mmCIF file of the C-alpha atoms, coordinates in Angstrom:
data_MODEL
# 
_entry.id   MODEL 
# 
loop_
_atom_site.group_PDB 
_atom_site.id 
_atom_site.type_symbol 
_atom_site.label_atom_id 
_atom_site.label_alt_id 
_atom_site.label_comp_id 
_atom_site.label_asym_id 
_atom_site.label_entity_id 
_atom_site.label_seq_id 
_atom_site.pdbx_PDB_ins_code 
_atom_site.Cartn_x 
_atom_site.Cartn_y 
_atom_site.Cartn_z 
_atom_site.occupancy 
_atom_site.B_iso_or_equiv 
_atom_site.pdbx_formal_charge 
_atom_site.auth_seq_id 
_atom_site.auth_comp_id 
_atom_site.auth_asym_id 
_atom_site.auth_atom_id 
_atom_site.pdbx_PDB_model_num 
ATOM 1   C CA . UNK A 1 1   ? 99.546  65.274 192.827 1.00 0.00 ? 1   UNK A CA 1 
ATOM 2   C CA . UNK A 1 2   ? 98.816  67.905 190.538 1.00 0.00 ? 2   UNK A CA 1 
ATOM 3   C CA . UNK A 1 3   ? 101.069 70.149 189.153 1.00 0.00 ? 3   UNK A CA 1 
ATOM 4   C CA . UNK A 1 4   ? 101.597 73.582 188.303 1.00 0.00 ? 4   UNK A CA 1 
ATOM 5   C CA . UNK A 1 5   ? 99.381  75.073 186.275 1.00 0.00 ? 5   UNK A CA 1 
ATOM 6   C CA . UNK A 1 6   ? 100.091 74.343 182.514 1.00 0.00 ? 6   UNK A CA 1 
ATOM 7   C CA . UNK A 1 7   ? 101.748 70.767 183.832 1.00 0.00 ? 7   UNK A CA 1 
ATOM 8   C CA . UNK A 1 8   ? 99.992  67.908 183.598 1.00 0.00 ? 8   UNK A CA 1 
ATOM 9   C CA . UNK A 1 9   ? 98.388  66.137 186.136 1.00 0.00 ? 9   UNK A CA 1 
ATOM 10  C CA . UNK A 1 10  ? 100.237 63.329 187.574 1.00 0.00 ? 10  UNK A CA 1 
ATOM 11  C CA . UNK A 1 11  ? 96.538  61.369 188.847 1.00 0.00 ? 11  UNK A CA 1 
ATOM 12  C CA . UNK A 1 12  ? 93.768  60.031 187.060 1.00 0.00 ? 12  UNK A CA 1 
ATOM 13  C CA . UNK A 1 13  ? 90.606  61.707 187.290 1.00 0.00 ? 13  UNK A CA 1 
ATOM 14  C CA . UNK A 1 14  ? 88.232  59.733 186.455 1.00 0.00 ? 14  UNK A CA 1 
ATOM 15  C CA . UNK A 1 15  ? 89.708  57.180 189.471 1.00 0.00 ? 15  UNK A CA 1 
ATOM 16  C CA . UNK A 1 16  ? 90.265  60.303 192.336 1.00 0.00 ? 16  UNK A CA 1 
ATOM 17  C CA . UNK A 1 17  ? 86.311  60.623 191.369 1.00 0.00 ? 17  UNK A CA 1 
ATOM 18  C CA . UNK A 1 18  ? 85.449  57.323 191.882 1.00 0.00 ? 18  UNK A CA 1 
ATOM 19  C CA . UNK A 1 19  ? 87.361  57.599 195.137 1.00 0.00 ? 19  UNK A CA 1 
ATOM 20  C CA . UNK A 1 20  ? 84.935  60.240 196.103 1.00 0.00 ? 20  UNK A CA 1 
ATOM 21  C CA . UNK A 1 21  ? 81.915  58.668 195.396 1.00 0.00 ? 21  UNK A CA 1 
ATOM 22  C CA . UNK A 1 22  ? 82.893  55.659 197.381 1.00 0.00 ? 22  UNK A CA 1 
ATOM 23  C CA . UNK A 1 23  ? 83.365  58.392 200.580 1.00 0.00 ? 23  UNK A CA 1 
ATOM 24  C CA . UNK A 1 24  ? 80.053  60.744 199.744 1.00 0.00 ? 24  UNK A CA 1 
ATOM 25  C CA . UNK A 1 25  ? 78.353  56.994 199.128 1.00 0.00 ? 25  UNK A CA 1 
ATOM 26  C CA . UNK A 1 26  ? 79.254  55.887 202.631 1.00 0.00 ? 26  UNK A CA 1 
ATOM 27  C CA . UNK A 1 27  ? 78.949  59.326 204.359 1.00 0.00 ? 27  UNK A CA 1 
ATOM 28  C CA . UNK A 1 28  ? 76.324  61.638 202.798 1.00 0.00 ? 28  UNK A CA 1 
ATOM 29  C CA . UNK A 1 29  ? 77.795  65.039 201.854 1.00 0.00 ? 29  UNK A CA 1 
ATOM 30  C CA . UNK A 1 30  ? 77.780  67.033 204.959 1.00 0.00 ? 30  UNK A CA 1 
ATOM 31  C CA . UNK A 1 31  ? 79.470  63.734 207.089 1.00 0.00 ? 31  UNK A CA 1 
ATOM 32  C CA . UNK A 1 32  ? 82.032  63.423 204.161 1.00 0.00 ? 32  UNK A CA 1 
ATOM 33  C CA . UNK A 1 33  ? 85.273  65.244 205.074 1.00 0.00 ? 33  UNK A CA 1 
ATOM 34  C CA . UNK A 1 34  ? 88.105  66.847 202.416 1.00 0.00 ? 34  UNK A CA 1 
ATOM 35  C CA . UNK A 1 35  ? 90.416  65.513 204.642 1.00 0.00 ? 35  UNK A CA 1 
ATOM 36  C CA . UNK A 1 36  ? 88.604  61.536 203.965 1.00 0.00 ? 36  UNK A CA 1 
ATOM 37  C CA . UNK A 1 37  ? 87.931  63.150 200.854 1.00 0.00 ? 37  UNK A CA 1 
ATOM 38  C CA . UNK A 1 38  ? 91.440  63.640 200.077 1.00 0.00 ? 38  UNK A CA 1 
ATOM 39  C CA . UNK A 1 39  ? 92.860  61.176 201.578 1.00 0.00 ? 39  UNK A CA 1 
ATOM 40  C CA . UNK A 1 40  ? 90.733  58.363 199.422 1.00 0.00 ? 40  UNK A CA 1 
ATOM 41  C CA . UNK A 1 41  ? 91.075  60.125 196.224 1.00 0.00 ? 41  UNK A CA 1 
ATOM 42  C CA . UNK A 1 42  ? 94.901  59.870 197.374 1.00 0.00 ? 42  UNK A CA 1 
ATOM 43  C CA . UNK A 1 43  ? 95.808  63.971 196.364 1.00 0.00 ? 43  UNK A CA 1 
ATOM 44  C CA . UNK A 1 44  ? 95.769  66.800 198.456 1.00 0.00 ? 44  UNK A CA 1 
ATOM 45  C CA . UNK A 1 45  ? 93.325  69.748 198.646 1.00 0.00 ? 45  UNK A CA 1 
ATOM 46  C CA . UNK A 1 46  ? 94.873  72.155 196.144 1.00 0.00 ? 46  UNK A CA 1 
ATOM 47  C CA . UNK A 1 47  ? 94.225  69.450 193.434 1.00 0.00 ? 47  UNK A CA 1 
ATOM 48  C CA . UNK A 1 48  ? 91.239  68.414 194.420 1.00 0.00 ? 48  UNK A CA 1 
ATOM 49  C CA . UNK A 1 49  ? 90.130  72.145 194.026 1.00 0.00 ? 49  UNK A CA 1 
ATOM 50  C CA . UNK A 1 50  ? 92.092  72.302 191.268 1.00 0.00 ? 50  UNK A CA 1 
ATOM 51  C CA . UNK A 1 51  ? 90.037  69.068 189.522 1.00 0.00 ? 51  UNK A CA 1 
ATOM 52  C CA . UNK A 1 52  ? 86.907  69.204 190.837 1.00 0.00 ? 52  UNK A CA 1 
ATOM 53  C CA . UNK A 1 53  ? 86.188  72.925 192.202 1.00 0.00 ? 53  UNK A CA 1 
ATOM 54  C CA . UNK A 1 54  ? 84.922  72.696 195.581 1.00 0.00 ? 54  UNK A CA 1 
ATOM 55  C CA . UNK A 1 55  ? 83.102  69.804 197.656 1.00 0.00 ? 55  UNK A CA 1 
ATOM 56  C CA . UNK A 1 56  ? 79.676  70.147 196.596 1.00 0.00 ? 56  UNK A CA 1 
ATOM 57  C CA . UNK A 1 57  ? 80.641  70.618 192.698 1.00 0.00 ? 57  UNK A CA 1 
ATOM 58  C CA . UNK A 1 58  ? 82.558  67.028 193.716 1.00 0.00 ? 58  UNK A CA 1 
ATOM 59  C CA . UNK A 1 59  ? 79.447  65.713 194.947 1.00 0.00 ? 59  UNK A CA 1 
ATOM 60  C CA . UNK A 1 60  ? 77.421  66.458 192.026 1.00 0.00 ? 60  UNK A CA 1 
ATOM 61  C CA . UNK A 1 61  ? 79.752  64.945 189.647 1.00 0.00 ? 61  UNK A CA 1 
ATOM 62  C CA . UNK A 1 62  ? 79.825  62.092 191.861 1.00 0.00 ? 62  UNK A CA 1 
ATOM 63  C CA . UNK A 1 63  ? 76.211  62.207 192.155 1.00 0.00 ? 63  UNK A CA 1 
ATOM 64  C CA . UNK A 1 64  ? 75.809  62.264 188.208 1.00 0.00 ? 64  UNK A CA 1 
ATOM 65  C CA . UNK A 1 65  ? 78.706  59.586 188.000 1.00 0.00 ? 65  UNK A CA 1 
ATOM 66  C CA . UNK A 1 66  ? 76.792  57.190 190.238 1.00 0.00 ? 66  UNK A CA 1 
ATOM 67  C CA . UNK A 1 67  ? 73.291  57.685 188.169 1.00 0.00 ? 67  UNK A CA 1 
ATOM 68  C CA . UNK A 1 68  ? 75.470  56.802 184.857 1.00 0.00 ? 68  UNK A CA 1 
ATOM 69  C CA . UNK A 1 69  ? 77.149  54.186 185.998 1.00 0.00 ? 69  UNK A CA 1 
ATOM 70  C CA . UNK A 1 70  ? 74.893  52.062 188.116 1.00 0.00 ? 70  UNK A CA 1 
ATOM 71  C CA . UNK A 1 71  ? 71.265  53.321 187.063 1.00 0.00 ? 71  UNK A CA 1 
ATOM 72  C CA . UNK A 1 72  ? 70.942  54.146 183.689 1.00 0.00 ? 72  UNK A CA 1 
ATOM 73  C CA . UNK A 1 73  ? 71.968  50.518 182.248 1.00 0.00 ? 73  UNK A CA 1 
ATOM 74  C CA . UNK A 1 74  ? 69.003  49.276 184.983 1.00 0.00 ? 74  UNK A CA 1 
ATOM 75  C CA . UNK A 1 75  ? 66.373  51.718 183.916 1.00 0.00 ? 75  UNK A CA 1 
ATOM 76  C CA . UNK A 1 76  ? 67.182  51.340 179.577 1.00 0.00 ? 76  UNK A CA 1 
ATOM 77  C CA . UNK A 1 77  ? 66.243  48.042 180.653 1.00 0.00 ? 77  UNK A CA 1 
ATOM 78  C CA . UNK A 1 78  ? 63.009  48.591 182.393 1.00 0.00 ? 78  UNK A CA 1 
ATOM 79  C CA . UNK A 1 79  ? 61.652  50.492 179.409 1.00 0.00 ? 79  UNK A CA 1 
ATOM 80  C CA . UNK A 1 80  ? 63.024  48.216 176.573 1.00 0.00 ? 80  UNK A CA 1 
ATOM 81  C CA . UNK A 1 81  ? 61.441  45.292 178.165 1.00 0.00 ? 81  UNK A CA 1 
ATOM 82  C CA . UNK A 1 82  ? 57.861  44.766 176.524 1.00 0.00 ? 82  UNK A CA 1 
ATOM 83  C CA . UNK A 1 83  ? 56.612  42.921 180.062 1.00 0.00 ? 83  UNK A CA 1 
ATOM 84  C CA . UNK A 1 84  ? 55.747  45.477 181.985 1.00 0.00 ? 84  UNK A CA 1 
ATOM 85  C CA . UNK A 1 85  ? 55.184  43.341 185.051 1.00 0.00 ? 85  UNK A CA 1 
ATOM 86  C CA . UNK A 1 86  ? 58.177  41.524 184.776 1.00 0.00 ? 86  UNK A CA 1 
ATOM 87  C CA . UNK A 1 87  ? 60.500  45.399 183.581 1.00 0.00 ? 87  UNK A CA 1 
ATOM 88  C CA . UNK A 1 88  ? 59.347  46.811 187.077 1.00 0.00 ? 88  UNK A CA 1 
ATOM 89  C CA . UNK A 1 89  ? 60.309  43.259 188.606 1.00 0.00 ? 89  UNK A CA 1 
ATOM 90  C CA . UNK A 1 90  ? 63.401  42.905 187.189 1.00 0.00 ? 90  UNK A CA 1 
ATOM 91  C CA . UNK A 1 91  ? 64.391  46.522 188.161 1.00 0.00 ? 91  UNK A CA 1 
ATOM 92  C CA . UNK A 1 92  ? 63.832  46.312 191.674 1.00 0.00 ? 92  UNK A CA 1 
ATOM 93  C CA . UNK A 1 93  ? 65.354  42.727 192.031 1.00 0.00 ? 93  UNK A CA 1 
ATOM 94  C CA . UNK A 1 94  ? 68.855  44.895 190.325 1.00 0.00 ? 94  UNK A CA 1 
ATOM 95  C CA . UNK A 1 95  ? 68.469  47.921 192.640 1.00 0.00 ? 95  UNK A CA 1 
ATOM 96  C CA . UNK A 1 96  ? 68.558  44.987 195.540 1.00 0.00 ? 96  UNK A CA 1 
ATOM 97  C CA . UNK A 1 97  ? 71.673  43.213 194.334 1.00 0.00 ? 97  UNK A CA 1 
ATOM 98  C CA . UNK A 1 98  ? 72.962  46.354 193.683 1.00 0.00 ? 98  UNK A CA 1 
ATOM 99  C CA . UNK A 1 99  ? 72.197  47.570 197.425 1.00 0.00 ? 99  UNK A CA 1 
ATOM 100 C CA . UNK A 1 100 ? 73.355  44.448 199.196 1.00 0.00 ? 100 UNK A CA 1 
ATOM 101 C CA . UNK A 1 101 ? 76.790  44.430 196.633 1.00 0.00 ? 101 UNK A CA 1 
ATOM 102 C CA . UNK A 1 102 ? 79.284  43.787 199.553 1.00 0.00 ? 102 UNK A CA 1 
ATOM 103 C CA . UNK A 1 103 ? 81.629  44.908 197.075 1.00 0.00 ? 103 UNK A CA 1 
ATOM 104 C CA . UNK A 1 104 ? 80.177  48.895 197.667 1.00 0.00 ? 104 UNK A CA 1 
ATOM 105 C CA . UNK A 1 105 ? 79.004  50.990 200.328 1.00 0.00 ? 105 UNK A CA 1 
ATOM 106 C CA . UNK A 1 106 ? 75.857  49.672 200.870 1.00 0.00 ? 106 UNK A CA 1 
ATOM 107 C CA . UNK A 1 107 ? 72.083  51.103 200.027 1.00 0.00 ? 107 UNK A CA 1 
ATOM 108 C CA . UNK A 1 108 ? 71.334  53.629 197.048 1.00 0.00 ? 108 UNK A CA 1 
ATOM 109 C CA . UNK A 1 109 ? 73.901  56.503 196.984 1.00 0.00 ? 109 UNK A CA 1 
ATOM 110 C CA . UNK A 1 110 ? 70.492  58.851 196.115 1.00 0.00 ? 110 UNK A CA 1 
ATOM 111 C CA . UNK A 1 111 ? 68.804  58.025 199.082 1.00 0.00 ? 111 UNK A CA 1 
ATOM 112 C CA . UNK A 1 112 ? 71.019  58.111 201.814 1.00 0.00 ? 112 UNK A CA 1 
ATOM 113 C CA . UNK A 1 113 ? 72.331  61.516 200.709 1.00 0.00 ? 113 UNK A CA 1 
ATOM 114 C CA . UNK A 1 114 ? 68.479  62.568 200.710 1.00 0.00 ? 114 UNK A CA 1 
ATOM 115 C CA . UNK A 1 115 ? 68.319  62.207 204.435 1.00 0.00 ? 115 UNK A CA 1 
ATOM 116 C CA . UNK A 1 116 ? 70.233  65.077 204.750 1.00 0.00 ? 116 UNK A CA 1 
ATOM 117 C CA . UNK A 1 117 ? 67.587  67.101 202.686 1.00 0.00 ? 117 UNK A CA 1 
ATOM 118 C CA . UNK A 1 118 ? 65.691  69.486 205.046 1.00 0.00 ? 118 UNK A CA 1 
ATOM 119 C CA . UNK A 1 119 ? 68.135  70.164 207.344 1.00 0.00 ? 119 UNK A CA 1 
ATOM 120 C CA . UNK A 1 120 ? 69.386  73.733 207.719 1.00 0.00 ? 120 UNK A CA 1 
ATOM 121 C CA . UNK A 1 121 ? 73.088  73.184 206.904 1.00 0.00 ? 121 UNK A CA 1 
ATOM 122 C CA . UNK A 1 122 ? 72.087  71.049 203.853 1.00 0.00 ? 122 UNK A CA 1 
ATOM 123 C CA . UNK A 1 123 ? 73.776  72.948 200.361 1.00 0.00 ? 123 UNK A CA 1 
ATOM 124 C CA . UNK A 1 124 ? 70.664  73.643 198.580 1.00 0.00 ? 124 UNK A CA 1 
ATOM 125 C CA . UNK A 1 125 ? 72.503  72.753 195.280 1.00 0.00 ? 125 UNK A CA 1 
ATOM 126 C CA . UNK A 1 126 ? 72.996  69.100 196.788 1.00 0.00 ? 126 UNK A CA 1 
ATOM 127 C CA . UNK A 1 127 ? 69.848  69.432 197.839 1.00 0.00 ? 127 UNK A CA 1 
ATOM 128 C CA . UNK A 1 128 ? 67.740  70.348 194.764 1.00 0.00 ? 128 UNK A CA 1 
ATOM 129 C CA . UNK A 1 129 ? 70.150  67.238 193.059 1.00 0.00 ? 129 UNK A CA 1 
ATOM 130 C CA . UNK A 1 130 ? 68.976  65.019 195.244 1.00 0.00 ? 130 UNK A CA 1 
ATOM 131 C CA . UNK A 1 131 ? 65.452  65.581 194.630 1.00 0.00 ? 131 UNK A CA 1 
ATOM 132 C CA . UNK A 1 132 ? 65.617  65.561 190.811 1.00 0.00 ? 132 UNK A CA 1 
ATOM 133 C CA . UNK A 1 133 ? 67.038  62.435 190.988 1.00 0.00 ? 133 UNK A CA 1 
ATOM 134 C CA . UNK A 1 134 ? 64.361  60.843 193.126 1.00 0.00 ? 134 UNK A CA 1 
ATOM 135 C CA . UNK A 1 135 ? 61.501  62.908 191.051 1.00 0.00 ? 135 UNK A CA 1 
ATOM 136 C CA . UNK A 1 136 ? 63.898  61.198 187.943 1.00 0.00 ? 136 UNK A CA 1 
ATOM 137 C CA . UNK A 1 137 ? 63.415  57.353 189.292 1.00 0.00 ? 137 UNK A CA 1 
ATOM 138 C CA . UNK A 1 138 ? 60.160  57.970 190.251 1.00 0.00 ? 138 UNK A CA 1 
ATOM 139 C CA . UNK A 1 139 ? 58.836  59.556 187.035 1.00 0.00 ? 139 UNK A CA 1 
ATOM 140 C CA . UNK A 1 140 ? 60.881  56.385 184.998 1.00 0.00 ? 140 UNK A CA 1 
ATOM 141 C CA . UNK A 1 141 ? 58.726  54.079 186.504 1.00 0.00 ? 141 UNK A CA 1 
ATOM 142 C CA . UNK A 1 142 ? 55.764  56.031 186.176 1.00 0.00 ? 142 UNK A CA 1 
ATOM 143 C CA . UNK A 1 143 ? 56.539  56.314 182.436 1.00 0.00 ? 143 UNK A CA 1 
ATOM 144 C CA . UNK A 1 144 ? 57.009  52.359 182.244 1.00 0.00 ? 144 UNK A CA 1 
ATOM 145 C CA . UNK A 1 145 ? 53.634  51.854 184.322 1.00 0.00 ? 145 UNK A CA 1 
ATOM 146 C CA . UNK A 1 146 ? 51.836  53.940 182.216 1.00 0.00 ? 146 UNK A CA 1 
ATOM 147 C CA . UNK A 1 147 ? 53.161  52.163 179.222 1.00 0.00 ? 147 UNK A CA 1 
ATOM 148 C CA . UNK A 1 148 ? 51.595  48.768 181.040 1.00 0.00 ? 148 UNK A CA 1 
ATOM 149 C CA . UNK A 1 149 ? 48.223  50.312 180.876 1.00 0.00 ? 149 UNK A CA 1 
ATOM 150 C CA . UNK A 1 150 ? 48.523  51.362 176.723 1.00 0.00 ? 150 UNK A CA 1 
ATOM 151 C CA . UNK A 1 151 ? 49.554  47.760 176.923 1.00 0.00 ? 151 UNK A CA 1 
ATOM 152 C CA . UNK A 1 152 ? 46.692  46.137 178.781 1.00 0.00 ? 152 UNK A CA 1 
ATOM 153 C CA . UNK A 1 153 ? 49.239  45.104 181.168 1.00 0.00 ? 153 UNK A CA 1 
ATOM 154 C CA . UNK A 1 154 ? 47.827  46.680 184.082 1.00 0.00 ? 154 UNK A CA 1 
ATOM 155 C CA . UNK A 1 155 ? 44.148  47.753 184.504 1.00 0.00 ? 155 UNK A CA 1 
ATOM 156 C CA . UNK A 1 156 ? 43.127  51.168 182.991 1.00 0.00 ? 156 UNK A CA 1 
ATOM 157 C CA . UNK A 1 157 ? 41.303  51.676 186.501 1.00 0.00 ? 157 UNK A CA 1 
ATOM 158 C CA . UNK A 1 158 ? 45.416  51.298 188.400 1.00 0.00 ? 158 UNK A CA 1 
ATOM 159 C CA . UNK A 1 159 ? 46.414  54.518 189.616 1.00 0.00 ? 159 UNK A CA 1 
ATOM 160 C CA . UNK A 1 160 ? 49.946  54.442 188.131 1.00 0.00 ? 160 UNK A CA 1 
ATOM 161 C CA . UNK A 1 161 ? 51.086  57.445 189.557 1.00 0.00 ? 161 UNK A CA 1 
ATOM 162 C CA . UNK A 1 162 ? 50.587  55.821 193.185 1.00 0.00 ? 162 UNK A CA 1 
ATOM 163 C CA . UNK A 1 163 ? 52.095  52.671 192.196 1.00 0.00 ? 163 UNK A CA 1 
ATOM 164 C CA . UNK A 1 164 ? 55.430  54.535 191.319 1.00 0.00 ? 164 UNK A CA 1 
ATOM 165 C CA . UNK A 1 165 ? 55.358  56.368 194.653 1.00 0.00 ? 165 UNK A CA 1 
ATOM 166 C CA . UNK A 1 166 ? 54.748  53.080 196.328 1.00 0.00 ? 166 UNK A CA 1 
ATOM 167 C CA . UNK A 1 167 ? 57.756  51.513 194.702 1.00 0.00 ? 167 UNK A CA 1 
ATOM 168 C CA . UNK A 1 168 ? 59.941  54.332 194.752 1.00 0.00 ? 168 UNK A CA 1 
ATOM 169 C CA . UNK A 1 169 ? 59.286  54.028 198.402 1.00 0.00 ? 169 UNK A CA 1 
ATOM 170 C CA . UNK A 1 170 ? 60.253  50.295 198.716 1.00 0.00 ? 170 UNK A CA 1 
ATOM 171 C CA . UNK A 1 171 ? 63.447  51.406 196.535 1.00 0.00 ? 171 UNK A CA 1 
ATOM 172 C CA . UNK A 1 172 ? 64.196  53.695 199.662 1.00 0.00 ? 172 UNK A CA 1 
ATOM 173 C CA . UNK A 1 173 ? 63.180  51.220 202.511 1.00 0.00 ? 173 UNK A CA 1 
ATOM 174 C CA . UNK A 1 174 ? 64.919  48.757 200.703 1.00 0.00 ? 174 UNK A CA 1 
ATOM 175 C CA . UNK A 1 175 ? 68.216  51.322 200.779 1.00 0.00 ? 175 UNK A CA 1 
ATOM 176 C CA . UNK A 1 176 ? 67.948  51.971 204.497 1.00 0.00 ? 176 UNK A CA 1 
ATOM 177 C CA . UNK A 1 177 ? 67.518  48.283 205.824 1.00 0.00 ? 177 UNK A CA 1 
ATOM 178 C CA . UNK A 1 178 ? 70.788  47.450 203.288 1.00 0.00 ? 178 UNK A CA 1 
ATOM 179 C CA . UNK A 1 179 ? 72.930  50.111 204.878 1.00 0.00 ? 179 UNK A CA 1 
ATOM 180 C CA . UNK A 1 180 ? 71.483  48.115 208.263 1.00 0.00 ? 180 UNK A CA 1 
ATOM 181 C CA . UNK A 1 181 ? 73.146  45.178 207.324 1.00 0.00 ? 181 UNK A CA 1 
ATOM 182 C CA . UNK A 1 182 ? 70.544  43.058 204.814 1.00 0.00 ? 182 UNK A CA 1 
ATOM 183 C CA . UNK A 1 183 ? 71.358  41.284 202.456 1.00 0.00 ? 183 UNK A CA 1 
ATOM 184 C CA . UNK A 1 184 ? 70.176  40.188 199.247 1.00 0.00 ? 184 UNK A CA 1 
ATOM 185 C CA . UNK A 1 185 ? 67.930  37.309 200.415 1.00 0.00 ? 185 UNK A CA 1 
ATOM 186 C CA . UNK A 1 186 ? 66.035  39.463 202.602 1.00 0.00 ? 186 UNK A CA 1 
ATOM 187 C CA . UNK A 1 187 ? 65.994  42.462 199.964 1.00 0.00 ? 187 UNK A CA 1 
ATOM 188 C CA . UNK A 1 188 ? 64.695  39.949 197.348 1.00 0.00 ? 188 UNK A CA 1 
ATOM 189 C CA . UNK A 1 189 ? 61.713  39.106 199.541 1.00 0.00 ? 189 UNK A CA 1 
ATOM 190 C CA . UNK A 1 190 ? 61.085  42.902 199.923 1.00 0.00 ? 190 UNK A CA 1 
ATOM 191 C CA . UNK A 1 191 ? 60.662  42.616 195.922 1.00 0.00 ? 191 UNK A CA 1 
ATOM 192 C CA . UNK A 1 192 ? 58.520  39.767 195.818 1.00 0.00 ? 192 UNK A CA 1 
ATOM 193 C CA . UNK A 1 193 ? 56.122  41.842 198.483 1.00 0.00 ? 193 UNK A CA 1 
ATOM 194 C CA . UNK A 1 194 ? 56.046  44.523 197.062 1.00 0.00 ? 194 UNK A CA 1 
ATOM 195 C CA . UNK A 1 195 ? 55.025  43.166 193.466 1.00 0.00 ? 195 UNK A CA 1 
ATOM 196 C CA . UNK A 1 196 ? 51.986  41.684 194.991 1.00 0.00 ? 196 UNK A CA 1 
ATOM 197 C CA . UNK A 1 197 ? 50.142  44.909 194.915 1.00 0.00 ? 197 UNK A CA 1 
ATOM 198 C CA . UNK A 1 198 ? 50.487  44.559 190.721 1.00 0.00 ? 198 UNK A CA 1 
ATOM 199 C CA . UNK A 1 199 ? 46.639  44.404 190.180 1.00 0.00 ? 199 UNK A CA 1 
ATOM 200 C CA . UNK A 1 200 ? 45.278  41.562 188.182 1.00 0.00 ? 200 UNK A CA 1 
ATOM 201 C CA . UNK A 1 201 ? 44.570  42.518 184.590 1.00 0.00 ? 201 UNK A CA 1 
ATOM 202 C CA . UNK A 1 202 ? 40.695  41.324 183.853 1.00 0.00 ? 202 UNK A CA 1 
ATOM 203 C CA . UNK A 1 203 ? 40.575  38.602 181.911 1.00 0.00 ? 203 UNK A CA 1 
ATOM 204 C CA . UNK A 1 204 ? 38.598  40.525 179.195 1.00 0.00 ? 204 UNK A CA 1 
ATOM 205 C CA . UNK A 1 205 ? 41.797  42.462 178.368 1.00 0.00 ? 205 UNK A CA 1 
ATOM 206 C CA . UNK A 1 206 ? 44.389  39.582 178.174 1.00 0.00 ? 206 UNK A CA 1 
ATOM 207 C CA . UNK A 1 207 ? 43.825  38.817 174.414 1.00 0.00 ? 207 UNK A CA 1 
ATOM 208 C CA . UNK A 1 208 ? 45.244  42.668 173.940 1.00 0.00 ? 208 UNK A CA 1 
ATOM 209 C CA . UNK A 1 209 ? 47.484  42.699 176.517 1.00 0.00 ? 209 UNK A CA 1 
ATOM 210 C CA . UNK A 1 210 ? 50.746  41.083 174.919 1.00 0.00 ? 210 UNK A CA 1 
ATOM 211 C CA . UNK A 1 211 ? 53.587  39.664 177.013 1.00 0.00 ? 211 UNK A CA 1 
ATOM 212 C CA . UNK A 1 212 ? 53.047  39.054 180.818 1.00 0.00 ? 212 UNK A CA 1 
ATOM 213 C CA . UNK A 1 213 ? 49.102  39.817 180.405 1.00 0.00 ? 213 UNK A CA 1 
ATOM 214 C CA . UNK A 1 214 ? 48.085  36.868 181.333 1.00 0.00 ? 214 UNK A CA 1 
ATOM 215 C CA . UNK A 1 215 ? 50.200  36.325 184.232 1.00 0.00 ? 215 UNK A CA 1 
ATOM 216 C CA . UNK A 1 216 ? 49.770  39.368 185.542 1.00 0.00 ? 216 UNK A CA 1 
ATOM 217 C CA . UNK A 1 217 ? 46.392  38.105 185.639 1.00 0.00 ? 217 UNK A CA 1 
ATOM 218 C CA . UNK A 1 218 ? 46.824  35.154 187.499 1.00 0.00 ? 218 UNK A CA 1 
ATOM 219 C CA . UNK A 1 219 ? 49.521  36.965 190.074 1.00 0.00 ? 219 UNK A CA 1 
# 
């Protein structure tokens, strides 16, 4: 519990927020309760004001905890890897195991908190988070497509922008069906789907096109 102020605290909170992010992961923001709240992070509401400020301050540090500590490894990966095929590949086969971890909550923390967006009780602060991050994702990959096409990768004529809508939105089908009960076989055939749309690079181009040119080619 905490303590009076000028007294240390007598919890860790780096481990209460943890505790919260497993709660607003299972049960969006508005379902999450201070009382589950509390009761996960194992202090009582005084403290967790105390810590944290109020619940949607909580959720944003949760929300930014979440993004550092399960996303950013995943998408410094996707843009050091010179394949571009095979970075976008290798991402979404990570956000699946990550998704069907029966170790965590299930689905993307992001976009089961975004189903909330829109509705009239929704804290626009959460809100406006929640979109930034999903504009965030999205805009990595279109980044890392982009970079395919300076690469000869993918076809000059490939609408990237599209592409990282399309699989932004298998990243969030992917979410919902997890929270549904898939697991990571069926998650990892969503992948391979969905990376069938990668247009073949023509075969003019594969001399400049570096790594994964010429499969990309043949896919």
């Amino acid at each position: 519990m905490a303590t009076e102020r000028g007294r240390p605290r007598s919890f860790d909170a780096d481990q209460a927020l943890d505790a919260a992010l497993r709660v607003f992961w299972r049960q969006g923001f508005m379902k999450a309760s201070l009382s589950e709240l509390t009761a996960e992070m194992g202090i009582n509401k005084p403290s967790l004001y105390a810590a944290f400020g109020d619940k949607e301050r909580l959720y944003l540090a949760a929300l930014s905890r979440y993004a550092e500590r399960r996303l950013s490894g995943l998408a410094a990966r996707m843009l050091a890897n010179p394949d571009g095929r095979e970075a976008v590949w290798e991402f979404l086969r990570a956000l699946a195991a990550l998704f069907a971890d029966p170790q965590l909550p299930g689905g993307c923390f992001i976009v089961s908190g975004a189903a909330d967006c829109g509705t009239s009780a929704m804290s626009p602060g959460v809100e406006q988070a929640l979109r930034q991050a999903l504009q965030g994702n999205e805009g990595l990959l279109r980044q890392r497509l982009a970079q395919a096409q300076a690469d000869a990768q993918l076809p000059a004529a490939a609408d990237a922008a599209a592409l990282a809508a399309f699989f932004i939105a298998t990243v969030a089908g992917m979410s919902v069906i997890a929270r549904n009960g898939a697991g990571l076989p069926k998650l990892e055939q969503v992948v391979e789907a969905a990376m069938a749309v990668w247009p073949p690079v023509p075969l003019h181009s594969e001399q400049h096109g570096g790594p994964g040119a010429a499969e990309a080619a043949v896919t």
